[in-house]
Amino acid sequence: MNYFEQGFVWLNDPLNWTNPDGLLPRLIEHLTISGLAVLLGCLVGWPIGIWLGHRGRGGGAVITVSNLTLAIPTLALLTILPLTPLGFGKPPVVVALAVFAVPPLLANAYTGLRQIDPETREAAKGMGLSGGQLLRRVELPLSVPYLAAGLRTAAVQVVATAALAAFVNGGGLGEIISAGFGIGMSAGGGGQIVAGGIVVAALALLVEGVLAIVQRLVTPKPLRTRRRRRTAPEAVPAG
């Protein structure tokens, strides 16, 4: 059998799912780490992006911070953070993945507020809305699709990258892959490596699909129609 066949055989063994170091416990660990990292990223990225977008300033800073953050290798952070008081285990993994999640959350939050028609803001101010009321009643509701898009992008990236947590004993599905390398390719480890990779990829695709549905549901129908009109191809006149 080749490695892919061995991987599917490994996945079809119930013991590989239910033992203490099996897929189910590691899957729960993976989702926990990813969820905490995305939550931490939201707590940092969304308030800053919303505040800057509401004020209409800091667009250049948002782009710079996003680019600089994306330029930092996650593996490098995972290597450095355990040497800090965070130590080894899950805390440095959550922080490192949160840093990776911040750029799309920050950029989409800022873009979501800045794309609002200035006339809409002026009309709201003309009705006597204060700055805080304008943000809560007008800007945030209209920017929800952008916030959801940033969450979707960040969540998929974090879920796919969280497999690197195994390098610092952080748990997750990466431990399945790491254990496969420890067993050795010739001793059946190749199938375990492939199985772990398949599960990580499938989980990322599942998260993408679920959050794509959520993004569509939270997008008001008028905004969906407007987006369709913008993306629809123009008709070519008959010659």
Short mmCIF file of C-alpha atoms in Angstrom, two decimals:
data_model
loop_
_atom_site.label_atom_id
_atom_site.label_comp_id
_atom_site.label_asym_id
_atom_site.label_seq_id
_atom_site.Cartn_x
_atom_site.Cartn_y
_atom_site.Cartn_z
CA MET A 1 0.00 0.00 0.00
CA ASN A 2 1.09 3.56 -0.65
CA TYR A 3 0.98 6.24 2.04
CA PHE A 4 -2.48 7.48 1.06
CA GLU A 5 -3.96 4.00 1.31
CA GLN A 6 -2.25 3.56 4.67
CA GLY A 7 -3.71 6.90 5.76
CA PHE A 8 -7.27 5.85 4.98
CA VAL A 9 -6.71 2.51 6.71
CA TRP A 10 -5.43 4.40 9.77
CA LEU A 11 -8.51 6.63 9.75
CA ASN A 12 -10.82 3.61 9.57
CA ASP A 13 -9.40 2.12 12.77
CA PRO A 14 -11.71 3.11 15.69
CA LEU A 15 -8.86 2.83 18.19
CA ASN A 16 -7.02 5.64 16.42
CA TRP A 17 -10.00 7.89 17.17
CA THR A 18 -10.82 6.98 20.76
CA ASN A 19 -7.48 6.34 22.51
CA PRO A 20 -6.18 9.12 24.83
CA ASP A 21 -3.82 10.44 22.13
CA GLY A 22 -6.23 9.69 19.28
CA LEU A 23 -7.98 11.91 16.77
CA LEU A 24 -11.00 12.89 18.86
CA PRO A 25 -9.04 14.25 21.88
CA ARG A 26 -6.58 15.97 19.54
CA LEU A 27 -9.44 17.39 17.45
CA ILE A 28 -11.03 18.89 20.57
CA GLU A 29 -7.63 20.35 21.56
CA HIS A 30 -7.17 21.76 18.07
CA LEU A 31 -10.58 23.44 18.06
CA THR A 32 -10.04 24.81 21.58
CA ILE A 33 -6.66 26.32 20.71
CA SER A 34 -7.99 27.77 17.45
CA GLY A 35 -11.12 29.17 19.08
CA LEU A 36 -9.18 30.90 21.85
CA ALA A 37 -6.71 32.35 19.35
CA VAL A 38 -9.45 33.73 17.11
CA LEU A 39 -11.30 35.13 20.15
CA LEU A 40 -8.11 36.87 21.34
CA GLY A 41 -7.54 38.19 17.82
CA CYS A 42 -11.09 39.58 17.75
CA LEU A 43 -10.62 41.30 21.11
CA VAL A 44 -7.54 43.06 19.71
CA GLY A 45 -8.25 43.53 16.01
CA TRP A 46 -11.92 44.49 15.96
CA PRO A 47 -11.91 47.34 18.52
CA ILE A 48 -8.87 48.98 16.92
CA GLY A 49 -10.20 48.58 13.37
CA ILE A 50 -13.66 49.84 14.31
CA TRP A 51 -12.29 52.82 16.21
CA LEU A 52 -9.96 53.85 13.38
CA GLY A 53 -12.66 53.28 10.77
CA HIS A 54 -15.14 55.39 12.74
CA ARG A 55 -12.63 58.23 13.04
CA GLY A 56 -11.63 57.93 9.40
CA ARG A 57 -7.95 57.94 10.21
CA GLY A 58 -5.11 55.48 10.37
CA GLY A 59 -5.66 53.65 7.08
CA GLY A 60 -1.94 53.64 6.34
CA ALA A 61 -1.18 52.39 9.84
CA VAL A 62 -3.69 49.54 9.45
CA ILE A 63 -2.06 48.41 6.22
CA THR A 64 1.43 48.68 7.72
CA VAL A 65 0.54 46.76 10.87
CA SER A 66 -1.26 44.07 8.86
CA ASN A 67 1.66 43.61 6.49
CA LEU A 68 4.24 43.56 9.29
CA THR A 69 2.22 41.05 11.29
CA LEU A 70 1.77 38.76 8.30
CA ALA A 71 5.51 38.96 7.65
CA ILE A 72 6.28 37.40 11.04
CA PRO A 73 6.58 33.61 10.63
CA THR A 74 4.21 31.81 12.99
CA LEU A 75 6.81 29.10 13.56
CA ALA A 76 9.28 31.74 14.72
CA LEU A 77 6.75 33.07 17.24
CA LEU A 78 6.05 29.54 18.44
CA THR A 79 9.78 29.09 18.99
CA ILE A 80 10.34 32.39 20.79
CA LEU A 81 7.24 32.69 22.99
CA PRO A 82 7.92 29.52 25.04
CA LEU A 83 11.14 31.18 26.21
CA THR A 84 9.08 33.97 27.78
CA PRO A 85 7.09 33.66 31.04
CA LEU A 86 4.31 32.06 28.96
CA GLY A 87 6.37 28.85 28.94
CA PHE A 88 5.62 25.79 26.85
CA GLY A 89 2.17 24.39 26.16
CA LYS A 90 -1.03 26.05 24.99
CA PRO A 91 -0.61 29.73 26.12
CA PRO A 92 2.24 30.60 23.69
CA VAL A 93 0.41 28.77 20.91
CA VAL A 94 -2.78 30.77 21.48
CA VAL A 95 -0.85 34.06 21.53
CA ALA A 96 1.15 33.21 18.40
CA LEU A 97 -1.96 32.19 16.47
CA ALA A 98 -3.80 35.29 17.70
CA VAL A 99 -1.04 37.47 16.24
CA PHE A 100 -1.59 35.61 12.97
CA ALA A 101 -5.36 36.21 13.19
CA VAL A 102 -5.23 39.96 13.86
CA PRO A 103 -4.40 41.28 10.33
CA PRO A 104 -7.58 40.11 8.51
CA LEU A 105 -9.75 41.04 11.50
CA LEU A 106 -8.21 44.51 11.78
CA ALA A 107 -8.19 45.24 8.04
CA ASN A 108 -11.76 44.08 7.43
CA ALA A 109 -13.11 45.99 10.42
CA TYR A 110 -11.48 49.19 9.17
CA THR A 111 -12.60 48.62 5.58
CA GLY A 112 -16.14 47.78 6.69
CA LEU A 113 -16.63 51.16 8.34
CA ARG A 114 -14.84 53.17 5.66
CA GLN A 115 -16.90 51.71 2.79
CA ILE A 116 -20.10 53.27 4.17
CA ASP A 117 -21.47 56.03 1.96
CA PRO A 118 -20.59 59.45 3.46
CA GLU A 119 -24.11 60.63 2.62
CA THR A 120 -25.47 57.95 4.95
CA ARG A 121 -23.34 59.33 7.76
CA GLU A 122 -24.43 62.89 7.04
CA ALA A 123 -28.09 61.88 7.01
CA ALA A 124 -27.69 60.13 10.36
CA LYS A 125 -25.96 63.18 11.85
CA GLY A 126 -28.71 65.38 10.43
CA MET A 127 -31.23 63.31 12.39
CA GLY A 128 -29.36 64.25 15.57
CA LEU A 129 -27.37 61.05 16.17
CA SER A 130 -24.27 61.46 18.29
CA GLY A 131 -20.94 59.85 17.38
CA GLY A 132 -21.62 56.82 19.56
CA GLN A 133 -25.17 56.42 18.24
CA LEU A 134 -23.91 56.72 14.67
CA LEU A 135 -21.43 53.92 15.33
CA ARG A 136 -23.93 51.61 17.06
CA ARG A 137 -27.00 52.20 14.89
CA VAL A 138 -25.54 52.83 11.43
CA GLU A 139 -21.88 51.98 10.98
CA LEU A 140 -21.66 48.67 12.83
CA PRO A 141 -24.80 47.13 11.27
CA LEU A 142 -23.63 48.09 7.77
CA SER A 143 -20.12 46.73 8.40
CA VAL A 144 -21.24 43.32 9.75
CA PRO A 145 -20.57 41.53 6.40
CA TYR A 146 -16.99 42.80 6.44
CA LEU A 147 -16.51 41.77 10.07
CA ALA A 148 -17.83 38.31 9.20
CA ALA A 149 -15.46 38.09 6.22
CA GLY A 150 -12.49 38.96 8.43
CA LEU A 151 -13.58 36.36 10.99
CA ARG A 152 -13.90 33.75 8.26
CA THR A 153 -10.44 34.42 6.87
CA ALA A 154 -8.81 34.52 10.31
CA ALA A 155 -10.51 31.33 11.51
CA VAL A 156 -9.50 29.30 8.45
CA GLN A 157 -5.90 30.51 8.65
CA VAL A 158 -5.67 29.74 12.36
CA VAL A 159 -7.21 26.26 12.04
CA ALA A 160 -4.81 25.38 9.23
CA THR A 161 -1.77 26.78 11.06
CA ALA A 162 -2.58 25.39 14.53
CA ALA A 163 -1.00 22.06 13.51
CA LEU A 164 2.37 23.74 14.19
CA ALA A 165 1.50 23.74 17.90
CA ALA A 166 3.04 20.27 18.12
CA PHE A 167 6.51 21.85 17.85
CA VAL A 168 6.14 23.34 21.36
CA ASN A 169 4.05 20.58 22.92
CA GLY A 170 0.92 22.65 22.45
CA GLY A 171 -1.40 19.81 21.49
CA GLY A 172 -3.82 19.67 18.58
CA LEU A 173 -3.88 17.60 15.43
CA GLY A 174 -0.23 18.39 14.77
CA GLU A 175 0.61 15.85 17.48
CA ILE A 176 -0.82 13.10 15.26
CA ILE A 177 1.49 14.14 12.43
CA SER A 178 4.47 14.57 14.76
CA ALA A 179 3.91 11.10 16.23
CA GLY A 180 3.86 9.66 12.72
CA PHE A 181 7.29 11.10 12.03
CA GLY A 182 8.47 9.61 15.33
CA ILE A 183 7.28 6.15 14.31
CA GLY A 184 9.10 6.33 10.99
CA MET A 185 7.87 6.14 7.43
CA SER A 186 8.76 2.47 6.97
CA ALA A 187 7.07 1.41 10.23
CA GLY A 188 3.63 2.76 9.31
CA GLY A 189 4.19 6.36 10.32
CA GLY A 190 3.64 7.55 6.76
CA GLY A 191 -0.01 6.56 6.89
CA GLN A 192 -0.48 8.37 10.19
CA ILE A 193 1.16 11.51 8.79
CA VAL A 194 -1.15 11.46 5.77
CA ALA A 195 -4.18 10.81 8.00
CA GLY A 196 -3.32 13.79 10.21
CA GLY A 197 -2.85 16.00 7.17
CA ILE A 198 -6.20 14.92 5.72
CA VAL A 199 -8.02 15.70 8.96
CA VAL A 200 -6.41 19.16 9.25
CA ALA A 201 -7.31 19.99 5.63
CA ALA A 202 -10.86 18.69 6.04
CA LEU A 203 -11.33 20.70 9.23
CA ALA A 204 -10.12 23.91 7.54
CA LEU A 205 -12.52 23.32 4.63
CA LEU A 206 -15.39 22.63 7.05
CA VAL A 207 -14.71 25.86 8.95
CA GLU A 208 -14.55 27.75 5.64
CA GLY A 209 -17.89 26.33 4.54
CA VAL A 210 -19.69 26.96 7.83
CA LEU A 211 -18.44 30.54 8.15
CA ALA A 212 -19.26 31.23 4.50
CA ILE A 213 -22.88 30.33 5.30
CA VAL A 214 -22.77 32.49 8.44
CA GLN A 215 -21.36 35.41 6.44
CA ARG A 216 -24.20 35.11 3.95
CA LEU A 217 -26.82 34.92 6.69
CA VAL A 218 -25.59 38.05 8.48
CA THR A 219 -25.39 40.05 5.23
CA PRO A 220 -28.64 42.00 4.74
CA LYS A 221 -30.49 41.16 1.52
CA PRO A 222 -30.09 44.65 0.00
CA LEU A 223 -26.30 44.38 0.45
CA ARG A 224 -26.28 40.91 -1.14
CA THR A 225 -28.16 42.28 -4.15
CA ARG A 226 -25.77 45.21 -4.42
CA ARG A 227 -22.75 42.90 -4.33
CA ARG A 228 -24.24 40.68 -7.02
CA ARG A 229 -24.74 43.70 -9.27
CA ARG A 230 -21.15 44.80 -8.72
CA THR A 231 -19.71 41.36 -9.49
CA ALA A 232 -22.06 40.44 -12.36
CA PRO A 233 -20.36 40.55 -15.79
CA GLU A 234 -21.47 43.31 -18.08
CA ALA A 235 -23.53 42.27 -21.10
CA VAL A 236 -21.68 42.41 -24.38
CA PRO A 237 -23.73 44.20 -27.05
CA ALA A 238 -24.48 42.17 -30.13
CA GLY A 239 -22.34 43.16 -33.08
#
